[in-house]
Amino acid sequence: MAFSDETLARLRADAAEIVGRYPKARSALLPLLHLVQSEEGYVSGDGIAFCAEVLGCTETEVKGVATFYTMYADRPAPDYKVGVCTNTLCAIMGGDQIYSELASHLGAEEGGASEAGGGHGGITSPDGKVGVERIECNAACDYAPVVMVNWEFFDNQTPETAKQLVDDLRAGVPVRPERGPGRLCTWKEASRVLAGFGDGQAADGPPAGSASLVGLKIAKERGWEAPES
Amino acid sequence: MTDTLTPVLTANWDQADAFRMDGYRRGGGYQAVPKALKMRPDDVIAAVKDSGLRGRGGAGFPTGVKWSFIPQGDGKPHYLTVNADESEPGTCKDIPLMMANPHSLIEGIIITCYAIRASHAFIYIRGEALHPIRRLQLAVAEAYEAGYLGKDILGSGFDLDVVVHAGAGAYICGEETALLTSLEGYRGLPRNRPPFPAVEGLYACPTVINNVESIASVPGIIRNGPGWFSGLGTEKSKGHGIFSLSGHVAHPGQFEAPLGITLRELIELAGGMRPGHRLKFWTPGGSSTPILTDEHLDIPLDFEGIGGAGSMLGTRALQIFDETTCVVRAALRWTEFYQHESCGKCTPCREGTYWLVRAVERLENGKGTDEDLETILDVSDNIVGRAFCALGDAAPVPITSAIKHFRDEVVQHQKEGGCPFDPAASVLWSDTTVADR
């Protein structure tokens, strides 16, 4: 195995904690895959071997699961994965245009673009920092068109705001999601949260964005409320 | 007379600490847990039955009845699995609910587990919802600290552990049996029924699977009584529900109202259609529910009303499209979604979605023929009712309902040899008023 002894010891401790959450160890496989992805940025052969060792199953079984789910990358992933929703509602509200403009924006850069793994194809910036791909509906339709960066919400986007976002990510300029933490996680850090290890940012950001509050605001203005018990 | 909007689950979303234990308690949160723990579990089930609560994940099955299917005294562990995989295109209520008010879900889980006699619950949340996942993790930690989770909750002798489990990007895992397979650590493939999850669910043990909003509605029912809940809504569709408006309205957003509100009322509350445009078609509850048109503005948004109009209430995901939108383009994208998300287990869905996309693509590109229309209807007939799960049944819905309501438009594509619409006219920034919001 290519993990250093030190890394392996740390991963084993984390893995034991994950396995301990479940009545049956095999249930830990999805979070374990998130864990190994948090280490390497993708699910490598070593990551697969590690999961198989922890669960006492074959590497083939682990690989069969890892390849079923689109969130596990099968090759080194960029630090920031930009996902443009191009499911119907967002596509029509502008997601299709945002994606095509972002793609040519990145593709026009020196060195051209390369294919990223996972999701709907997509392209990666020549410096390997930022990948852009099409994603399916991410349950933020009232903020359409929606762009996600490492699974944080960037609401009501336009081609201009999305290009600025990508430029900022490449230049290392801090960006923050409208409804999310103060500091945008890298792809690896986000994967660790998905494995069940909090990053201390849960209390950051507002409880809700403006669209989530449209109905509540009207109800308050008009004195509408649920009846008393 | 009940007010038009009745915020319950959304009532505290504008409070800065809504997602914290203190913020939730301030609005009466966690009052239902001690009350429920003093009741007999069967009485809790009876109360939820009496309230008339029906599943908020789309199918509308009575929640209390589902709970009563769990065999008691069987000596097996029981489980609650919360379906927080919200991925149905257009559906966007559970994610903001878990972001703003996660404790309502945790409190509902405690009461539900007590009722069905489960000591382990899982929240299966889609992995693409990082911040809601953080908020759930925080809420669970706070609930343990306050003694609402763990051993001997509030001295009742009842034990409960809750695990937040992040999925990894597969729409199919919102299908309840696929969710269980996934939670067991396998590829998310649906299972045959029977046996139903209530008998053989997670680890082949009795399992209740409920949607986030269903479970989050339980504390209010216990706190205020089943009659309070059933006093809202219509004859067979009781209670409050979150209605999500998206698309070509002036102010898209979330509106919590008694079931039975109409789209006309909701669009008016959303500031109307974007200026200068009119309603063309809409989904009542996500892409799996047949589209409706401006003829259906006054139909009560409840299970029976929308069912009577030939569609389904679904998740109350009201995606609104105006006259600039090509219905074939919309249907094509949804069809592509079902193809992308088909798990591949059964042939009708795996093969049928592929061929549907090919035919709908030709229609949109103006290369369609009458034979393509026949193919679409024929393929539909061969998927619906023959697929392993509801994903297959849903796949032909967008295009068949589009053909039903807008056949002329489909024919127009053929005649003109291409799509007669300009996509630039539909985008958010095509209209300054909308861009200002």
PDB file of N, CA and C in Angstrom, chain B residues 182-254:
ATOM      1  N   SER B 182     -28.345   1.022  -0.443  1.00  0.00           N
ATOM      2  CA  SER B 182     -27.208   1.934  -0.383  1.00  0.00           C
ATOM      3  C   SER B 182     -26.711   2.103   1.050  1.00  0.00           C
ATOM      4  N   LEU B 183     -27.657   2.240   1.974  1.00  0.00           N
ATOM      5  CA  LEU B 183     -27.290   2.409   3.383  1.00  0.00           C
ATOM      6  C   LEU B 183     -26.603   1.157   3.935  1.00  0.00           C
ATOM      7  N   GLU B 184     -26.864   0.045   3.322  1.00  0.00           N
ATOM      8  CA  GLU B 184     -26.180  -1.186   3.739  1.00  0.00           C
ATOM      9  C   GLU B 184     -24.784  -1.299   3.124  1.00  0.00           C
ATOM     10  N   GLY B 185     -24.422  -0.334   2.267  1.00  0.00           N
ATOM     11  CA  GLY B 185     -23.068  -0.302   1.727  1.00  0.00           C
ATOM     12  C   GLY B 185     -22.912  -0.921   0.351  1.00  0.00           C
ATOM     13  N   TYR B 186     -24.001  -0.952  -0.404  1.00  0.00           N
ATOM     14  CA  TYR B 186     -23.948  -1.554  -1.739  1.00  0.00           C
ATOM     15  C   TYR B 186     -24.339  -0.530  -2.798  1.00  0.00           C
ATOM     16  N   ARG B 187     -24.239  -0.936  -4.064  1.00  0.00           N
ATOM     17  CA  ARG B 187     -24.764  -0.118  -5.153  1.00  0.00           C
ATOM     18  C   ARG B 187     -26.246   0.107  -4.889  1.00  0.00           C
ATOM     19  N   GLY B 188     -26.720   1.320  -5.144  1.00  0.00           N
ATOM     20  CA  GLY B 188     -28.097   1.641  -4.763  1.00  0.00           C
ATOM     21  C   GLY B 188     -29.124   1.098  -5.733  1.00  0.00           C
ATOM     22  N   LEU B 189     -29.370  -0.191  -5.666  1.00  0.00           N
ATOM     23  CA  LEU B 189     -30.364  -0.818  -6.534  1.00  0.00           C
ATOM     24  C   LEU B 189     -31.648  -1.066  -5.751  1.00  0.00           C
ATOM     25  N   PRO B 190     -32.795  -0.830  -6.384  1.00  0.00           N
ATOM     26  CA  PRO B 190     -34.060  -1.084  -5.688  1.00  0.00           C
ATOM     27  C   PRO B 190     -34.295  -2.585  -5.481  1.00  0.00           C
ATOM     28  N   ARG B 191     -35.171  -2.880  -4.525  1.00  0.00           N
ATOM     29  CA  ARG B 191     -35.485  -4.281  -4.215  1.00  0.00           C
ATOM     30  C   ARG B 191     -36.924  -4.583  -4.582  1.00  0.00           C
ATOM     31  N   ASN B 192     -37.191  -5.839  -4.718  1.00  0.00           N
ATOM     32  CA  ASN B 192     -38.548  -6.278  -4.976  1.00  0.00           C
ATOM     33  C   ASN B 192     -39.411  -6.102  -3.724  1.00  0.00           C
ATOM     34  N   ARG B 193     -40.679  -5.811  -3.929  1.00  0.00           N
ATOM     35  CA  ARG B 193     -41.629  -5.765  -2.827  1.00  0.00           C
ATOM     36  C   ARG B 193     -42.837  -6.594  -3.208  1.00  0.00           C
ATOM     37  N   PRO B 194     -43.419  -7.409  -2.326  1.00  0.00           N
ATOM     38  CA  PRO B 194     -42.962  -7.690  -0.974  1.00  0.00           C
ATOM     39  C   PRO B 194     -41.676  -8.513  -0.954  1.00  0.00           C
ATOM     40  N   PRO B 195     -41.031  -8.634   0.200  1.00  0.00           N
ATOM     41  CA  PRO B 195     -41.429  -8.061   1.486  1.00  0.00           C
ATOM     42  C   PRO B 195     -41.233  -6.545   1.524  1.00  0.00           C
ATOM     43  N   PHE B 196     -42.141  -5.865   2.174  1.00  0.00           N
ATOM     44  CA  PHE B 196     -42.045  -4.426   2.322  1.00  0.00           C
ATOM     45  C   PHE B 196     -41.065  -4.083   3.446  1.00  0.00           C
ATOM     46  N   PRO B 197     -40.482  -2.890   3.381  1.00  0.00           N
ATOM     47  CA  PRO B 197     -39.513  -2.502   4.409  1.00  0.00           C
ATOM     48  C   PRO B 197     -40.058  -2.602   5.837  1.00  0.00           C
ATOM     49  N   ALA B 198     -41.365  -2.411   6.010  1.00  0.00           N
ATOM     50  CA  ALA B 198     -41.926  -2.498   7.358  1.00  0.00           C
ATOM     51  C   ALA B 198     -41.710  -3.881   7.953  1.00  0.00           C
ATOM     52  N   VAL B 199     -41.539  -4.875   7.092  1.00  0.00           N
ATOM     53  CA  VAL B 199     -41.299  -6.236   7.574  1.00  0.00           C
ATOM     54  C   VAL B 199     -39.821  -6.608   7.431  1.00  0.00           C
ATOM     55  N   GLU B 200     -39.289  -6.392   6.242  1.00  0.00           N
ATOM     56  CA  GLU B 200     -37.867  -6.651   6.000  1.00  0.00           C
ATOM     57  C   GLU B 200     -37.244  -5.443   5.328  1.00  0.00           C
ATOM     58  N   GLY B 201     -36.701  -4.561   6.133  1.00  0.00           N
ATOM     59  CA  GLY B 201     -36.090  -3.349   5.603  1.00  0.00           C
ATOM     60  C   GLY B 201     -34.588  -3.374   5.787  1.00  0.00           C
ATOM     61  N   LEU B 202     -34.081  -2.416   6.546  1.00  0.00           N
ATOM     62  CA  LEU B 202     -32.647  -2.347   6.785  1.00  0.00           C
ATOM     63  C   LEU B 202     -32.180  -3.594   7.538  1.00  0.00           C
ATOM     64  N   TYR B 203     -31.138  -4.241   7.036  1.00  0.00           N
ATOM     65  CA  TYR B 203     -30.605  -5.484   7.607  1.00  0.00           C
ATOM     66  C   TYR B 203     -31.722  -6.524   7.801  1.00  0.00           C
ATOM     67  N   ALA B 204     -32.685  -6.506   6.884  1.00  0.00           N
ATOM     68  CA  ALA B 204     -33.825  -7.428   6.915  1.00  0.00           C
ATOM     69  C   ALA B 204     -34.657  -7.308   8.194  1.00  0.00           C
ATOM     70  N   CYS B 205     -34.594  -6.132   8.825  1.00  0.00           N
ATOM     71  CA  CYS B 205     -35.391  -5.881  10.037  1.00  0.00           C
ATOM     72  C   CYS B 205     -36.496  -4.867   9.726  1.00  0.00           C
ATOM     73  N   PRO B 206     -37.537  -4.836  10.547  1.00  0.00           N
ATOM     74  CA  PRO B 206     -38.631  -3.886  10.311  1.00  0.00           C
ATOM     75  C   PRO B 206     -38.118  -2.435  10.304  1.00  0.00           C
ATOM     76  N   THR B 207     -38.478  -1.709   9.251  1.00  0.00           N
ATOM     77  CA  THR B 207     -37.913  -0.377   9.052  1.00  0.00           C
ATOM     78  C   THR B 207     -38.979   0.580   8.545  1.00  0.00           C
ATOM     79  N   VAL B 208     -39.030   1.749   9.150  1.00  0.00           N
ATOM     80  CA  VAL B 208     -39.873   2.822   8.632  1.00  0.00           C
ATOM     81  C   VAL B 208     -38.986   3.770   7.837  1.00  0.00           C
ATOM     82  N   ILE B 209     -39.436   4.130   6.643  1.00  0.00           N
ATOM     83  CA  ILE B 209     -38.731   5.129   5.836  1.00  0.00           C
ATOM     84  C   ILE B 209     -39.698   6.279   5.615  1.00  0.00           C
ATOM     85  N   ASN B 210     -39.326   7.454   6.071  1.00  0.00           N
ATOM     86  CA  ASN B 210     -40.184   8.620   5.893  1.00  0.00           C
ATOM     87  C   ASN B 210     -39.377   9.794   5.371  1.00  0.00           C
ATOM     88  N   ASN B 211     -40.062  10.653   4.658  1.00  0.00           N
ATOM     89  CA  ASN B 211     -39.469  11.880   4.155  1.00  0.00           C
ATOM     90  C   ASN B 211     -39.183  12.864   5.305  1.00  0.00           C
ATOM     91  N   VAL B 212     -38.230  13.745   5.088  1.00  0.00           N
ATOM     92  CA  VAL B 212     -37.822  14.737   6.086  1.00  0.00           C
ATOM     93  C   VAL B 212     -39.012  15.556   6.603  1.00  0.00           C
ATOM     94  N   GLU B 213     -39.790  16.102   5.666  1.00  0.00           N
ATOM     95  CA  GLU B 213     -40.884  16.990   6.072  1.00  0.00           C
ATOM     96  C   GLU B 213     -41.964  16.228   6.835  1.00  0.00           C
ATOM     97  N   SER B 214     -42.175  14.959   6.471  1.00  0.00           N
ATOM     98  CA  SER B 214     -43.152  14.142   7.211  1.00  0.00           C
ATOM     99  C   SER B 214     -42.736  14.044   8.673  1.00  0.00           C
ATOM    100  N   ILE B 215     -41.479  13.667   8.889  1.00  0.00           N
ATOM    101  CA  ILE B 215     -41.000  13.476  10.261  1.00  0.00           C
ATOM    102  C   ILE B 215     -40.961  14.806  11.015  1.00  0.00           C
ATOM    103  N   ALA B 216     -40.562  15.865  10.317  1.00  0.00           N
ATOM    104  CA  ALA B 216     -40.488  17.171  10.976  1.00  0.00           C
ATOM    105  C   ALA B 216     -41.873  17.695  11.350  1.00  0.00           C
ATOM    106  N   SER B 217     -42.914  17.155  10.714  1.00  0.00           N
ATOM    107  CA  SER B 217     -44.283  17.582  11.037  1.00  0.00           C
ATOM    108  C   SER B 217     -44.819  16.909  12.293  1.00  0.00           C
ATOM    109  N   VAL B 218     -44.162  15.859  12.746  1.00  0.00           N
ATOM    110  CA  VAL B 218     -44.669  15.076  13.883  1.00  0.00           C
ATOM    111  C   VAL B 218     -44.664  15.860  15.211  1.00  0.00           C
ATOM    112  N   PRO B 219     -43.597  16.600  15.543  1.00  0.00           N
ATOM    113  CA  PRO B 219     -43.624  17.311  16.830  1.00  0.00           C
ATOM    114  C   PRO B 219     -44.831  18.240  16.979  1.00  0.00           C
ATOM    115  N   GLY B 220     -45.203  18.943  15.910  1.00  0.00           N
ATOM    116  CA  GLY B 220     -46.357  19.845  15.972  1.00  0.00           C
ATOM    117  C   GLY B 220     -47.646  19.091  16.253  1.00  0.00           C
ATOM    118  N   ILE B 221     -47.755  17.896  15.666  1.00  0.00           N
ATOM    119  CA  ILE B 221     -48.955  17.075  15.869  1.00  0.00           C
ATOM    120  C   ILE B 221     -49.046  16.648  17.338  1.00  0.00           C
ATOM    121  N   ILE B 222     -47.910  16.253  17.909  1.00  0.00           N
ATOM    122  CA  ILE B 222     -47.923  15.821  19.310  1.00  0.00           C
ATOM    123  C   ILE B 222     -48.138  17.012  20.242  1.00  0.00           C
ATOM    124  N   ARG B 223     -47.483  18.107  19.934  1.00  0.00           N
ATOM    125  CA  ARG B 223     -47.576  19.285  20.814  1.00  0.00           C
ATOM    126  C   ARG B 223     -48.978  19.889  20.782  1.00  0.00           C
ATOM    127  N   ASN B 224     -49.529  20.039  19.565  1.00  0.00           N
ATOM    128  CA  ASN B 224     -50.802  20.748  19.413  1.00  0.00           C
ATOM    129  C   ASN B 224     -52.011  19.832  19.285  1.00  0.00           C
ATOM    130  N   GLY B 225     -51.735  18.549  19.120  1.00  0.00           N
ATOM    131  CA  GLY B 225     -52.844  17.597  19.001  1.00  0.00           C
ATOM    132  C   GLY B 225     -53.184  17.302  17.548  1.00  0.00           C
ATOM    133  N   PRO B 226     -53.653  16.065  17.294  1.00  0.00           N
ATOM    134  CA  PRO B 226     -53.989  15.677  15.919  1.00  0.00           C
ATOM    135  C   PRO B 226     -55.083  16.547  15.312  1.00  0.00           C
ATOM    136  N   GLY B 227     -56.003  17.029  16.143  1.00  0.00           N
ATOM    137  CA  GLY B 227     -57.101  17.849  15.624  1.00  0.00           C
ATOM    138  C   GLY B 227     -56.615  19.186  15.079  1.00  0.00           C
ATOM    139  N   TRP B 228     -55.559  19.694  15.709  1.00  0.00           N
ATOM    140  CA  TRP B 228     -54.968  20.950  15.218  1.00  0.00           C
ATOM    141  C   TRP B 228     -54.457  20.759  13.797  1.00  0.00           C
ATOM    142  N   PHE B 229     -53.760  19.642  13.582  1.00  0.00           N
ATOM    143  CA  PHE B 229     -53.179  19.378  12.258  1.00  0.00           C
ATOM    144  C   PHE B 229     -54.280  19.105  11.240  1.00  0.00           C
ATOM    145  N   SER B 230     -55.246  18.259  11.627  1.00  0.00           N
ATOM    146  CA  SER B 230     -56.279  17.881  10.660  1.00  0.00           C
ATOM    147  C   SER B 230     -57.261  19.020  10.407  1.00  0.00           C
ATOM    148  N   GLY B 231     -57.180  20.066  11.262  1.00  0.00           N
ATOM    149  CA  GLY B 231     -58.005  21.250  11.020  1.00  0.00           C
ATOM    150  C   GLY B 231     -57.499  22.082   9.850  1.00  0.00           C
ATOM    151  N   LEU B 232     -56.264  21.793   9.427  1.00  0.00           N
ATOM    152  CA  LEU B 232     -55.701  22.465   8.256  1.00  0.00           C
ATOM    153  C   LEU B 232     -55.881  21.566   7.038  1.00  0.00           C
ATOM    154  N   GLY B 233     -55.960  22.180   5.873  1.00  0.00           N
ATOM    155  CA  GLY B 233     -55.997  21.384   4.651  1.00  0.00           C
ATOM    156  C   GLY B 233     -57.399  21.051   4.202  1.00  0.00           C
ATOM    157  N   THR B 234     -57.489  20.023   3.363  1.00  0.00           N
ATOM    158  CA  THR B 234     -58.770  19.648   2.768  1.00  0.00           C
ATOM    159  C   THR B 234     -59.228  18.301   3.325  1.00  0.00           C
ATOM    160  N   GLU B 235     -60.309  17.794   2.779  1.00  0.00           N
ATOM    161  CA  GLU B 235     -60.961  16.632   3.381  1.00  0.00           C
ATOM    162  C   GLU B 235     -60.019  15.437   3.555  1.00  0.00           C
ATOM    163  N   LYS B 236     -59.280  15.125   2.509  1.00  0.00           N
ATOM    164  CA  LYS B 236     -58.413  13.950   2.580  1.00  0.00           C
ATOM    165  C   LYS B 236     -56.927  14.291   2.562  1.00  0.00           C
ATOM    166  N   SER B 237     -56.627  15.562   2.434  1.00  0.00           N
ATOM    167  CA  SER B 237     -55.228  16.010   2.419  1.00  0.00           C
ATOM    168  C   SER B 237     -55.056  17.026   3.542  1.00  0.00           C
ATOM    169  N   LYS B 238     -54.653  16.498   4.703  1.00  0.00           N
ATOM    170  CA  LYS B 238     -54.644  17.335   5.903  1.00  0.00           C
ATOM    171  C   LYS B 238     -53.301  18.024   6.117  1.00  0.00           C
ATOM    172  N   GLY B 239     -53.368  19.100   6.873  1.00  0.00           N
ATOM    173  CA  GLY B 239     -52.165  19.700   7.416  1.00  0.00           C
ATOM    174  C   GLY B 239     -51.499  20.742   6.539  1.00  0.00           C
ATOM    175  N   HIS B 240     -50.311  21.131   7.004  1.00  0.00           N
ATOM    176  CA  HIS B 240     -49.512  22.147   6.317  1.00  0.00           C
ATOM    177  C   HIS B 240     -48.462  21.468   5.455  1.00  0.00           C
ATOM    178  N   GLY B 241     -48.041  22.165   4.433  1.00  0.00           N
ATOM    179  CA  GLY B 241     -46.989  21.638   3.567  1.00  0.00           C
ATOM    180  C   GLY B 241     -46.204  22.788   2.969  1.00  0.00           C
ATOM    181  N   ILE B 242     -44.958  22.511   2.634  1.00  0.00           N
ATOM    182  CA  ILE B 242     -44.126  23.551   2.027  1.00  0.00           C
ATOM    183  C   ILE B 242     -44.281  23.466   0.510  1.00  0.00           C
ATOM    184  N   PHE B 243     -44.662  24.586  -0.096  1.00  0.00           N
ATOM    185  CA  PHE B 243     -44.803  24.683  -1.551  1.00  0.00           C
ATOM    186  C   PHE B 243     -43.621  25.486  -2.094  1.00  0.00           C
ATOM    187  N   SER B 244     -42.917  24.896  -3.052  1.00  0.00           N
ATOM    188  CA  SER B 244     -41.703  25.525  -3.576  1.00  0.00           C
ATOM    189  C   SER B 244     -41.942  26.048  -4.980  1.00  0.00           C
ATOM    190  N   LEU B 245     -41.906  27.357  -5.147  1.00  0.00           N
ATOM    191  CA  LEU B 245     -42.095  27.945  -6.475  1.00  0.00           C
ATOM    192  C   LEU B 245     -40.747  28.311  -7.082  1.00  0.00           C
ATOM    193  N   SER B 246     -40.531  27.838  -8.301  1.00  0.00           N
ATOM    194  CA  SER B 246     -39.289  28.186  -8.974  1.00  0.00           C
ATOM    195  C   SER B 246     -39.582  28.526 -10.423  1.00  0.00           C
ATOM    196  N   GLY B 247     -38.630  29.161 -11.062  1.00  0.00           N
ATOM    197  CA  GLY B 247     -38.777  29.467 -12.478  1.00  0.00           C
ATOM    198  C   GLY B 247     -39.247  30.878 -12.747  1.00  0.00           C
ATOM    199  N   HIS B 248     -40.179  31.001 -13.711  1.00  0.00           N
ATOM    200  CA  HIS B 248     -40.524  32.308 -14.250  1.00  0.00           C
ATOM    201  C   HIS B 248     -41.545  33.099 -13.437  1.00  0.00           C
ATOM    202  N   VAL B 249     -41.449  33.076 -12.130  1.00  0.00           N
ATOM    203  CA  VAL B 249     -42.265  33.977 -11.318  1.00  0.00           C
ATOM    204  C   VAL B 249     -41.367  35.108 -10.825  1.00  0.00           C
ATOM    205  N   ALA B 250     -41.992  36.208 -10.421  1.00  0.00           N
ATOM    206  CA  ALA B 250     -41.191  37.374 -10.022  1.00  0.00           C
ATOM    207  C   ALA B 250     -40.326  37.052  -8.803  1.00  0.00           C
ATOM    208  N   HIS B 251     -40.907  36.373  -7.819  1.00  0.00           N
ATOM    209  CA  HIS B 251     -40.155  36.067  -6.602  1.00  0.00           C
ATOM    210  C   HIS B 251     -40.291  34.597  -6.228  1.00  0.00           C
ATOM    211  N   PRO B 252     -39.433  33.763  -6.775  1.00  0.00           N
ATOM    212  CA  PRO B 252     -39.481  32.338  -6.428  1.00  0.00           C
ATOM    213  C   PRO B 252     -39.176  32.154  -4.943  1.00  0.00           C
ATOM    214  N   GLY B 253     -39.642  31.063  -4.373  1.00  0.00           N
ATOM    215  CA  GLY B 253     -39.336  30.831  -2.970  1.00  0.00           C
ATOM    216  C   GLY B 253     -40.223  29.773  -2.352  1.00  0.00           C
ATOM    217  N   GLN B 254     -40.153  29.705  -1.026  1.00  0.00           N
ATOM    218  CA  GLN B 254     -40.864  28.694  -0.255  1.00  0.00           C
ATOM    219  C   GLN B 254     -42.095  29.314   0.414  1.00  0.00           C
TER     220      GLN B 254
END
